[in-house]
């Protein structure tokens, strides 16, 4: 929803398809565009000036744009646009569009194409854009007329919101620059305005069936929370059920958005490795899915089942595109699970001053996270310890890498900061994954975002060392070492940050980290802290 | 072709599919693997240690790996392997695989997938890998059995060489780790060994038809050289035809590999903008295609034809996957065009000391390029002036960005340096495009490649300013300025280089550039020069 309730698009006399599209975007409240355009998108770029109301945010790489749109959509609850250049530009965005797709984040993904009359000549940059888009899009359309671009954008916007994911609109350059054969923008705004979340309600049948299953259960109940179930209301309802029925609560392993902190129930994530997750769920008679999909192993390991919940235990209450929070409230009400106080929780204490590890770094950050902060977590080294500790922290919002394509954390922080400019943002980031979209730092500096990037610098792909070990390679040879070691040469994170215009500081101990983070939070603006582990 | 003529793969008792694949790779001479693996590729990583003979080269981002494989294939004339992690890893490589596809560079592109029994559970990292691969691959196969992985690799290798492009083999993790049900590797080596280039000869009919067209022509003849026609023999034969028949020679606009320098004919590139290219070809009765495709406009512009050669003028001699060099020699012989001396060419002189511009920087670099160097060019600012000046330079080899997906120049330089470790490599690189795959610098430092990266730092997407101007936006508004300006904040290229372990120097004048480049060429190893324009 645009903050401006008028319909500026309609008062503007659009002269071409690009201007019609931008005017329609303004009317839809699509007021942010994370862009890395090229020649075939120049009419759209010009239209951003001709039709005011959309803020362009430049990324130096398309993965930055897609990841920022993902972070934006998660925090704003409504889509941003991206603007990408042909098939290769889309290719560069595939990883973070995949993440948005898996996180059910609405994105209106605009991709320019050659002029429709030119595409058949197979010029150098021609490729099958649709084939690249489909695996990471809920909806794909190639525009056919200039005058239809308004309707196309309305359809893409609707598909992104209703389908909860990236909707890709491919726009040939000639349609952008072609004059319109009718003057008016489409009638886009429904009488009641746009629903902010646009999630469907879970069915009464699901709620009733879940209530029956819980009432009848003789063995433990687990509630697995995902999507909107992880907002404050959803967690409160889950806590009421937990107290009333002894249910164990888990957060899905990689939630898109989860509210955290001392005013909310203590919520573990379902463990990452399948053996541990299977053990955690083994005794459950009911595994209630509230916004989460049925849990499956992240990777397949020989001899370990892919399905993590005991056979027959899964009871779906609400899917990830439904309003799982409301469904949990309805379920708790139906079951008469009344208000329940949270147990007193030990106050977070700062660890003693000692050399940094992933574990104590997570505790330091949890102790300092300001109320209202957004924390984008990518990578396990500090991510898991922080998440555990942060249950007792000041109330804050956590984003994780739901889709698993690395290079998501820093751009998601960027998008979150654009969506919520008055909230401090932390990016808690492993070093290996930071390298995939590090150009995000430049946009963070350019847009003066209030983001502190915390790099967990262990100079290795530690997760792969673990996986090699699981594979039986306990003593990696030179090839395996070469492919998991990031220490030769040792990446200088402060130099990289400075290169992109971001001030940085390197810390070795918990006290140094606490001092540095206190400073950056007080100062505001873009900073990077290299945590030497 | 491996430098080792024995068949080490066969003497090794492979225990699983991954080891069979690596042993087969060794036997095929696939001895380089540009890799960014993840969990689903760990058995292949372990196999690189179990079966010696393949050198793994780690990239911090998959676009680095694909671009390096492109540069490697162009210089080595045979494929490298890549190793990528699932759909998102492949997505990150799409742009540079697109470039390799357009440059007809053979690459054996290995992509891991979930275990075949796990993929149906739709875990987070599941996606349609084939849909992502097809637009940038000549050949795509998903492996079905562990014991078939050797045959699969042979087929991929053959497809890459015969089809001249990336061949993508998708390898489920369980096949990598599964024991074999037969012990022997496939019989891969043909009796006569592998052809280094593997290009088909052009047909005698094409040569005879081209000869007839040239004999009958009453108006100017243009020979458009591409692919192998741009090697020394091809250029010599083209020059003989030029002298005998007054033919004008053009190099295709973005050649994959072209030999350059004072021992070769002066060869302009066909102009980039279609109006200029159409004017250059307008008078031709014959436009002979020697390794080049029929020239088409890079982008479509309203009112400008897509086809650049006059109607009816195009005469195909040899396509880009054929041996165009041999076809030109056969044509020159058939037409009795005898040896022809090159005209004396003015010696290259160093420009006077003055502030750097794209034009004078190109001349300085051309004056200093060492004999035998490889120059990877991406971007026009210095690239065009260098190419023009370098016709009179010491003999060297030029690579350009054939496919147009930016972020190709530095990784291609990396791959070229791995292919030819005793040749100095220059990467002549515009700043905007350098940002897409800048992580290449780290691998260049790690592998101690003899590469000088020359950044043309004009701090803008200059090409887009030109395109906006062509679009009629001569006075860009704030959005258009924001989306084409890279100066806020100003990127510190030396800091970025230092961050990745590469020494750098900043130069402002032609004399400073000449001194710095002389130094880096003398010292060898990885360096970066920021040319402030």
Tab-separated table of N, CA, C and O in Angstrom, chain B residues 336-420:
chain	number	residue	atom	x	y	z
B	336	UNK	N	43.863	-18.819	-56.199
B	336	UNK	CA	45.203	-18.437	-56.630
B	336	UNK	C	45.702	-17.148	-55.996
B	336	UNK	O	46.516	-16.432	-56.572
B	337	UNK	N	45.192	-16.826	-54.816
B	337	UNK	CA	45.661	-15.624	-54.122
B	337	UNK	C	46.966	-15.955	-53.418
B	337	UNK	O	46.973	-16.667	-52.413
B	338	UNK	N	48.072	-15.482	-53.960
B	338	UNK	CA	49.393	-15.881	-53.460
B	338	UNK	C	49.799	-15.139	-52.211
B	338	UNK	O	49.063	-14.257	-51.727
B	339	UNK	N	50.967	-15.474	-51.681
B	339	UNK	CA	51.475	-14.787	-50.484
B	339	UNK	C	51.522	-13.280	-50.709
B	339	UNK	O	51.816	-12.823	-51.806
B	340	UNK	N	51.217	-12.557	-49.681
B	340	UNK	CA	51.178	-11.098	-49.794
B	340	UNK	C	51.828	-10.495	-48.561
B	340	UNK	O	51.513	-10.885	-47.440
B	341	UNK	N	52.756	-9.579	-48.796
B	341	UNK	CA	53.431	-8.933	-47.661
B	341	UNK	C	52.497	-7.930	-47.006
B	341	UNK	O	51.625	-7.349	-47.663
B	342	UNK	N	52.675	-7.754	-45.708
B	342	UNK	CA	51.915	-6.730	-45.002
B	342	UNK	C	52.547	-5.375	-45.266
B	342	UNK	O	53.770	-5.265	-45.395
B	343	UNK	N	51.746	-4.321	-45.369
B	343	UNK	CA	52.327	-2.985	-45.529
B	343	UNK	C	53.093	-2.591	-44.263
B	343	UNK	O	52.766	-3.056	-43.167
B	344	UNK	N	54.101	-1.784	-44.467
B	344	UNK	CA	54.813	-1.258	-43.295
B	344	UNK	C	53.828	-0.459	-42.460
B	344	UNK	O	52.957	0.236	-42.990
B	345	UNK	N	53.941	-0.597	-41.163
B	345	UNK	CA	52.986	0.066	-40.279
B	345	UNK	C	53.741	1.013	-39.360
B	345	UNK	O	54.822	0.654	-38.883
B	346	UNK	N	53.215	2.185	-39.135
B	346	UNK	CA	53.936	3.101	-38.246
B	346	UNK	C	54.127	2.458	-36.877
B	346	UNK	O	53.227	1.807	-36.350
B	347	UNK	N	55.317	2.628	-36.347
B	347	UNK	CA	55.632	2.063	-35.052
B	347	UNK	C	54.763	2.740	-33.991
B	347	UNK	O	54.458	3.914	-34.073
B	348	UNK	N	54.375	1.960	-33.005
B	348	UNK	CA	53.566	2.513	-31.919
B	348	UNK	C	54.386	3.473	-31.086
B	348	UNK	O	55.506	3.156	-30.673
B	349	UNK	N	53.839	4.624	-30.846
B	349	UNK	CA	54.545	5.574	-29.991
B	349	UNK	C	53.747	5.799	-28.717
B	349	UNK	O	52.523	5.694	-28.710
B	350	UNK	N	54.473	6.092	-27.661
B	350	UNK	CA	53.838	6.364	-26.375
B	350	UNK	C	53.237	7.769	-26.429
B	350	UNK	O	53.882	8.702	-26.875
B	351	UNK	N	51.972	7.930	-26.007
B	351	UNK	CA	51.404	9.284	-25.996
B	351	UNK	C	52.178	10.199	-25.046
B	351	UNK	O	52.843	9.720	-24.119
B	352	UNK	N	52.064	11.491	-25.306
B	352	UNK	CA	52.680	12.473	-24.399
B	352	UNK	C	52.065	12.303	-23.003
B	352	UNK	O	50.976	11.766	-22.856
B	353	UNK	N	52.798	12.769	-21.994
B	353	UNK	CA	52.263	12.661	-20.631
B	353	UNK	C	51.095	13.629	-20.470
B	353	UNK	O	51.236	14.841	-20.657
B	354	UNK	N	49.974	13.096	-20.138
B	354	UNK	CA	48.760	13.901	-19.996
B	354	UNK	C	47.784	13.132	-19.122
B	354	UNK	O	47.986	11.942	-18.870
B	355	UNK	N	46.736	13.779	-18.651
B	355	UNK	CA	45.745	13.065	-17.855
B	355	UNK	C	45.175	11.896	-18.651
B	355	UNK	O	45.014	11.980	-19.873
B	356	UNK	N	44.856	10.829	-17.938
B	356	UNK	CA	44.378	9.626	-18.614
B	356	UNK	C	42.986	9.820	-19.206
B	356	UNK	O	42.124	10.438	-18.594
B	357	UNK	N	42.807	9.242	-20.379
B	357	UNK	CA	41.482	9.078	-20.970
B	357	UNK	C	41.417	7.640	-21.471
B	357	UNK	O	42.430	6.945	-21.532
B	358	UNK	N	40.226	7.205	-21.843
B	358	UNK	CA	40.129	5.872	-22.418
B	358	UNK	C	41.028	5.730	-23.628
B	358	UNK	O	41.706	4.703	-23.810
B	359	UNK	N	41.062	6.773	-24.449
B	359	UNK	CA	41.825	6.702	-25.700
B	359	UNK	C	43.323	6.598	-25.448
B	359	UNK	O	44.000	5.710	-25.993
B	360	UNK	N	43.875	7.494	-24.625
B	360	UNK	CA	45.328	7.433	-24.456
B	360	UNK	C	45.743	6.243	-23.582
B	360	UNK	O	46.824	5.688	-23.770
B	361	UNK	N	44.879	5.812	-22.676
B	361	UNK	CA	45.208	4.606	-21.898
B	361	UNK	C	45.325	3.399	-22.825
B	361	UNK	O	46.242	2.578	-22.681
B	362	UNK	N	44.404	3.292	-23.773
B	362	UNK	CA	44.483	2.192	-24.731
B	362	UNK	C	45.787	2.204	-25.500
B	362	UNK	O	46.397	1.150	-25.748
B	363	UNK	N	46.258	3.400	-25.858
B	363	UNK	CA	47.514	3.503	-26.618
B	363	UNK	C	48.714	3.137	-25.752
B	363	UNK	O	49.652	2.489	-26.209
B	364	UNK	N	48.705	3.576	-24.501
B	364	UNK	CA	49.819	3.230	-23.603
B	364	UNK	C	49.921	1.713	-23.450
B	364	UNK	O	51.010	1.116	-23.555
B	365	UNK	N	48.779	1.090	-23.223
B	365	UNK	CA	48.796	-0.358	-22.990
B	365	UNK	C	49.234	-1.088	-24.255
B	365	UNK	O	50.029	-2.033	-24.202
B	366	UNK	N	48.743	-0.620	-25.409
B	366	UNK	CA	49.157	-1.253	-26.671
B	366	UNK	C	50.669	-1.125	-26.874
B	366	UNK	O	51.318	-2.048	-27.379
B	367	UNK	N	51.220	0.013	-26.479
B	367	UNK	CA	52.658	0.212	-26.661
B	367	UNK	C	53.470	-0.701	-25.759
B	367	UNK	O	54.626	-1.027	-26.073
B	368	UNK	N	52.893	-1.141	-24.655
B	368	UNK	CA	53.658	-1.922	-23.671
B	368	UNK	C	53.302	-3.405	-23.664
B	368	UNK	O	53.979	-4.185	-22.976
B	369	UNK	N	52.278	-3.805	-24.396
B	369	UNK	CA	51.846	-5.199	-24.298
B	369	UNK	C	53.005	-6.116	-24.743
B	369	UNK	O	53.579	-5.916	-25.800
B	370	UNK	N	53.369	-7.063	-23.899
B	370	UNK	CA	54.537	-7.890	-24.261
B	370	UNK	C	54.180	-8.934	-25.316
B	370	UNK	O	53.030	-9.365	-25.420
B	371	UNK	N	55.163	-9.336	-26.081
B	371	UNK	CA	54.958	-10.390	-27.070
B	371	UNK	C	54.468	-11.651	-26.351
B	371	UNK	O	54.987	-12.035	-25.303
B	372	UNK	N	53.444	-12.264	-26.898
B	372	UNK	CA	52.916	-13.490	-26.313
B	372	UNK	C	51.892	-13.267	-25.228
B	372	UNK	O	51.370	-14.228	-24.657
B	373	UNK	N	51.590	-12.010	-24.931
B	373	UNK	CA	50.610	-11.741	-23.867
B	373	UNK	C	49.203	-12.134	-24.310
B	373	UNK	O	48.908	-12.252	-25.499
B	374	UNK	N	48.362	-12.341	-23.308
B	374	UNK	CA	46.931	-12.527	-23.529
B	374	UNK	C	46.235	-11.315	-22.914
B	374	UNK	O	46.537	-10.942	-21.773
B	375	UNK	N	45.340	-10.691	-23.676
B	375	UNK	CA	44.632	-9.515	-23.180
B	375	UNK	C	43.131	-9.810	-23.184
B	375	UNK	O	42.539	-10.040	-24.239
B	376	UNK	N	42.549	-9.837	-22.005
B	376	UNK	CA	41.112	-10.036	-21.861
B	376	UNK	C	40.458	-8.669	-21.758
B	376	UNK	O	40.750	-7.906	-20.833
B	377	UNK	N	39.602	-8.354	-22.717
B	377	UNK	CA	38.995	-7.021	-22.787
B	377	UNK	C	37.525	-7.111	-22.421
B	377	UNK	O	36.785	-7.887	-23.015
B	378	UNK	N	37.135	-6.314	-21.447
B	378	UNK	CA	35.700	-6.163	-21.202
B	378	UNK	C	35.391	-4.694	-20.991
B	378	UNK	O	35.925	-4.054	-20.078
B	379	UNK	N	34.506	-4.182	-21.819
B	379	UNK	CA	34.110	-2.786	-21.711
B	379	UNK	C	34.755	-1.955	-22.796
B	379	UNK	O	35.866	-2.247	-23.254
B	380	UNK	N	34.065	-0.895	-23.175
B	380	UNK	CA	34.479	-0.139	-24.327
B	380	UNK	C	35.411	1.021	-24.045
B	380	UNK	O	36.154	1.449	-24.926
B	381	UNK	N	35.388	1.526	-22.811
B	381	UNK	CA	36.076	2.788	-22.537
B	381	UNK	C	37.544	2.753	-22.982
B	381	UNK	O	38.018	3.632	-23.683
B	382	UNK	N	38.260	1.725	-22.546
B	382	UNK	CA	39.633	1.545	-23.015
B	382	UNK	C	39.707	0.443	-24.062
B	382	UNK	O	40.686	0.359	-24.810
B	383	UNK	N	38.709	-0.418	-24.083
B	383	UNK	CA	38.778	-1.589	-24.946
B	383	UNK	C	38.849	-1.251	-26.421
B	383	UNK	O	39.703	-1.790	-27.147
B	384	UNK	N	37.994	-0.352	-26.878
B	384	UNK	CA	38.034	-0.001	-28.297
B	384	UNK	C	39.342	0.689	-28.662
B	384	UNK	O	39.991	0.315	-29.638
B	385	UNK	N	39.757	1.734	-27.912
B	385	UNK	CA	41.034	2.378	-28.268
B	385	UNK	C	42.210	1.406	-28.233
B	385	UNK	O	43.092	1.451	-29.098
B	386	UNK	N	42.208	0.495	-27.252
B	386	UNK	CA	43.293	-0.470	-27.205
B	386	UNK	C	43.283	-1.342	-28.452
B	386	UNK	O	44.319	-1.577	-29.079
B	387	UNK	N	42.117	-1.830	-28.819
B	387	UNK	CA	42.037	-2.753	-29.954
B	387	UNK	C	42.534	-2.070	-31.222
B	387	UNK	O	43.277	-2.651	-32.013
B	388	UNK	N	42.137	-0.831	-31.396
B	388	UNK	CA	42.586	-0.101	-32.586
B	388	UNK	C	44.102	0.049	-32.582
B	388	UNK	O	44.777	-0.252	-33.576
B	389	UNK	N	44.646	0.470	-31.446
B	389	UNK	CA	46.078	0.714	-31.373
B	389	UNK	C	46.883	-0.573	-31.461
B	389	UNK	O	48.000	-0.591	-31.990
B	390	UNK	N	46.294	-1.659	-30.974
B	390	UNK	CA	47.093	-2.877	-30.810
B	390	UNK	C	47.372	-3.591	-32.116
B	390	UNK	O	48.137	-4.560	-32.126
B	391	UNK	N	46.778	-3.141	-33.207
B	391	UNK	CA	47.129	-3.732	-34.501
B	391	UNK	C	48.619	-3.579	-34.778
B	391	UNK	O	49.205	-4.401	-35.484
B	392	UNK	N	49.238	-2.563	-34.232
B	392	UNK	CA	50.666	-2.340	-34.452
B	392	UNK	C	51.507	-2.761	-33.248
B	392	UNK	O	52.699	-2.473	-33.178
B	393	UNK	N	50.904	-3.470	-32.316
B	393	UNK	CA	51.618	-3.854	-31.089
B	393	UNK	C	52.402	-5.147	-31.302
B	393	UNK	O	52.354	-5.767	-32.372
B	394	UNK	N	53.120	-5.550	-30.268
B	394	UNK	CA	53.776	-6.859	-30.294
B	394	UNK	C	52.702	-7.937	-30.415
B	394	UNK	O	51.577	-7.760	-29.931
B	395	UNK	N	53.031	-9.052	-31.062
B	395	UNK	CA	52.008	-10.096	-31.252
B	395	UNK	C	51.445	-10.584	-29.909
B	395	UNK	O	52.206	-10.874	-28.983
B	396	UNK	N	50.132	-10.642	-29.841
B	396	UNK	CA	49.457	-11.049	-28.611
B	396	UNK	C	48.084	-11.608	-28.971
B	396	UNK	O	47.672	-11.569	-30.131
B	397	UNK	N	47.405	-12.119	-27.977
B	397	UNK	CA	46.091	-12.735	-28.180
B	397	UNK	C	45.049	-11.955	-27.402
B	397	UNK	O	45.273	-11.640	-26.225
B	398	UNK	N	43.937	-11.657	-28.046
B	398	UNK	CA	42.871	-10.898	-27.386
B	398	UNK	C	41.632	-11.782	-27.212
B	398	UNK	O	41.245	-12.521	-28.118
B	399	UNK	N	41.035	-11.693	-26.028
B	399	UNK	CA	39.728	-12.297	-25.747
B	399	UNK	C	38.743	-11.162	-25.517
B	399	UNK	O	39.075	-10.196	-24.828
B	400	UNK	N	37.529	-11.279	-26.052
B	400	UNK	CA	36.516	-10.273	-25.717
B	400	UNK	C	35.269	-10.966	-25.191
B	400	UNK	O	35.140	-12.194	-25.257
B	401	UNK	N	34.356	-10.159	-24.708
B	401	UNK	CA	33.116	-10.683	-24.131
B	401	UNK	C	32.106	-10.932	-25.249
B	401	UNK	O	31.298	-10.077	-25.589
B	402	UNK	N	32.161	-12.143	-25.792
B	402	UNK	CA	31.375	-12.481	-26.976
B	402	UNK	C	29.880	-12.488	-26.687
B	402	UNK	O	29.070	-12.129	-27.537
B	403	UNK	N	29.513	-12.914	-25.498
B	403	UNK	CA	28.091	-13.092	-25.201
B	403	UNK	C	27.413	-11.878	-24.610
B	403	UNK	O	26.188	-11.813	-24.565
B	404	UNK	N	28.187	-10.922	-24.125
B	404	UNK	CA	27.612	-9.681	-23.648
B	404	UNK	C	27.122	-9.677	-22.213
B	404	UNK	O	26.685	-8.640	-21.722
B	405	UNK	N	27.187	-10.807	-21.518
B	405	UNK	CA	26.809	-10.825	-20.102
B	405	UNK	C	28.010	-10.318	-19.313
B	405	UNK	O	29.070	-10.952	-19.312
B	406	UNK	N	27.845	-9.188	-18.646
B	406	UNK	CA	29.029	-8.558	-18.066
B	406	UNK	C	29.500	-9.285	-16.812
B	406	UNK	O	28.744	-9.992	-16.154
B	407	UNK	N	30.786	-9.103	-16.509
B	407	UNK	CA	31.423	-9.860	-15.435
B	407	UNK	C	32.238	-11.006	-15.994
B	407	UNK	O	32.445	-12.016	-15.325
B	408	UNK	N	32.698	-10.864	-17.233
B	408	UNK	CA	33.400	-11.954	-17.899
B	408	UNK	C	34.906	-11.730	-17.956
B	408	UNK	O	35.675	-12.680	-17.991
B	409	UNK	N	35.341	-10.474	-17.963
B	409	UNK	CA	36.728	-10.180	-18.307
B	409	UNK	C	37.750	-10.691	-17.308
B	409	UNK	O	38.761	-11.288	-17.704
B	410	UNK	N	37.538	-10.461	-16.019
B	410	UNK	CA	38.550	-10.862	-15.034
B	410	UNK	C	38.561	-12.381	-14.863
B	410	UNK	O	39.631	-12.994	-14.881
B	411	UNK	N	37.402	-13.040	-14.704
B	411	UNK	CA	37.479	-14.507	-14.649
B	411	UNK	C	38.040	-15.135	-15.920
B	411	UNK	O	38.758	-16.141	-15.841
B	412	UNK	N	37.764	-14.562	-17.077
B	412	UNK	CA	38.351	-15.116	-18.311
B	412	UNK	C	39.870	-14.982	-18.272
B	412	UNK	O	40.592	-15.891	-18.706
B	413	UNK	N	40.350	-13.853	-17.739
B	413	UNK	CA	41.803	-13.686	-17.590
B	413	UNK	C	42.365	-14.754	-16.653
B	413	UNK	O	43.427	-15.337	-16.913
B	414	UNK	N	41.646	-15.026	-15.569
B	414	UNK	CA	42.066	-16.079	-14.640
B	414	UNK	C	42.178	-17.427	-15.358
B	414	UNK	O	43.187	-18.128	-15.248
B	415	UNK	N	41.152	-17.788	-16.099
B	415	UNK	CA	41.177	-19.066	-16.803
B	415	UNK	C	42.289	-19.116	-17.841
B	415	UNK	O	42.956	-20.152	-18.010
B	416	UNK	N	42.498	-17.994	-18.534
B	416	UNK	CA	43.570	-17.950	-19.533
B	416	UNK	C	44.929	-18.147	-18.871
B	416	UNK	O	45.803	-18.854	-19.404
B	417	UNK	N	45.106	-17.542	-17.706
B	417	UNK	CA	46.391	-17.670	-17.001
B	417	UNK	C	46.613	-19.096	-16.512
B	417	UNK	O	47.748	-19.580	-16.493
B	418	UNK	N	45.542	-19.767	-16.124
B	418	UNK	CA	45.678	-21.169	-15.711
B	418	UNK	C	46.026	-22.027	-16.932
B	418	UNK	O	46.833	-22.957	-16.849
B	419	UNK	N	45.447	-21.685	-18.075
B	419	UNK	CA	45.714	-22.452	-19.302
B	419	UNK	C	47.124	-22.208	-19.825
B	419	UNK	O	47.719	-23.094	-20.436
B	420	UNK	N	47.637	-20.999	-19.644
B	420	UNK	CA	48.937	-20.632	-20.216
B	420	UNK	C	49.766	-19.939	-19.143
B	420	UNK	O	49.946	-18.723	-19.174
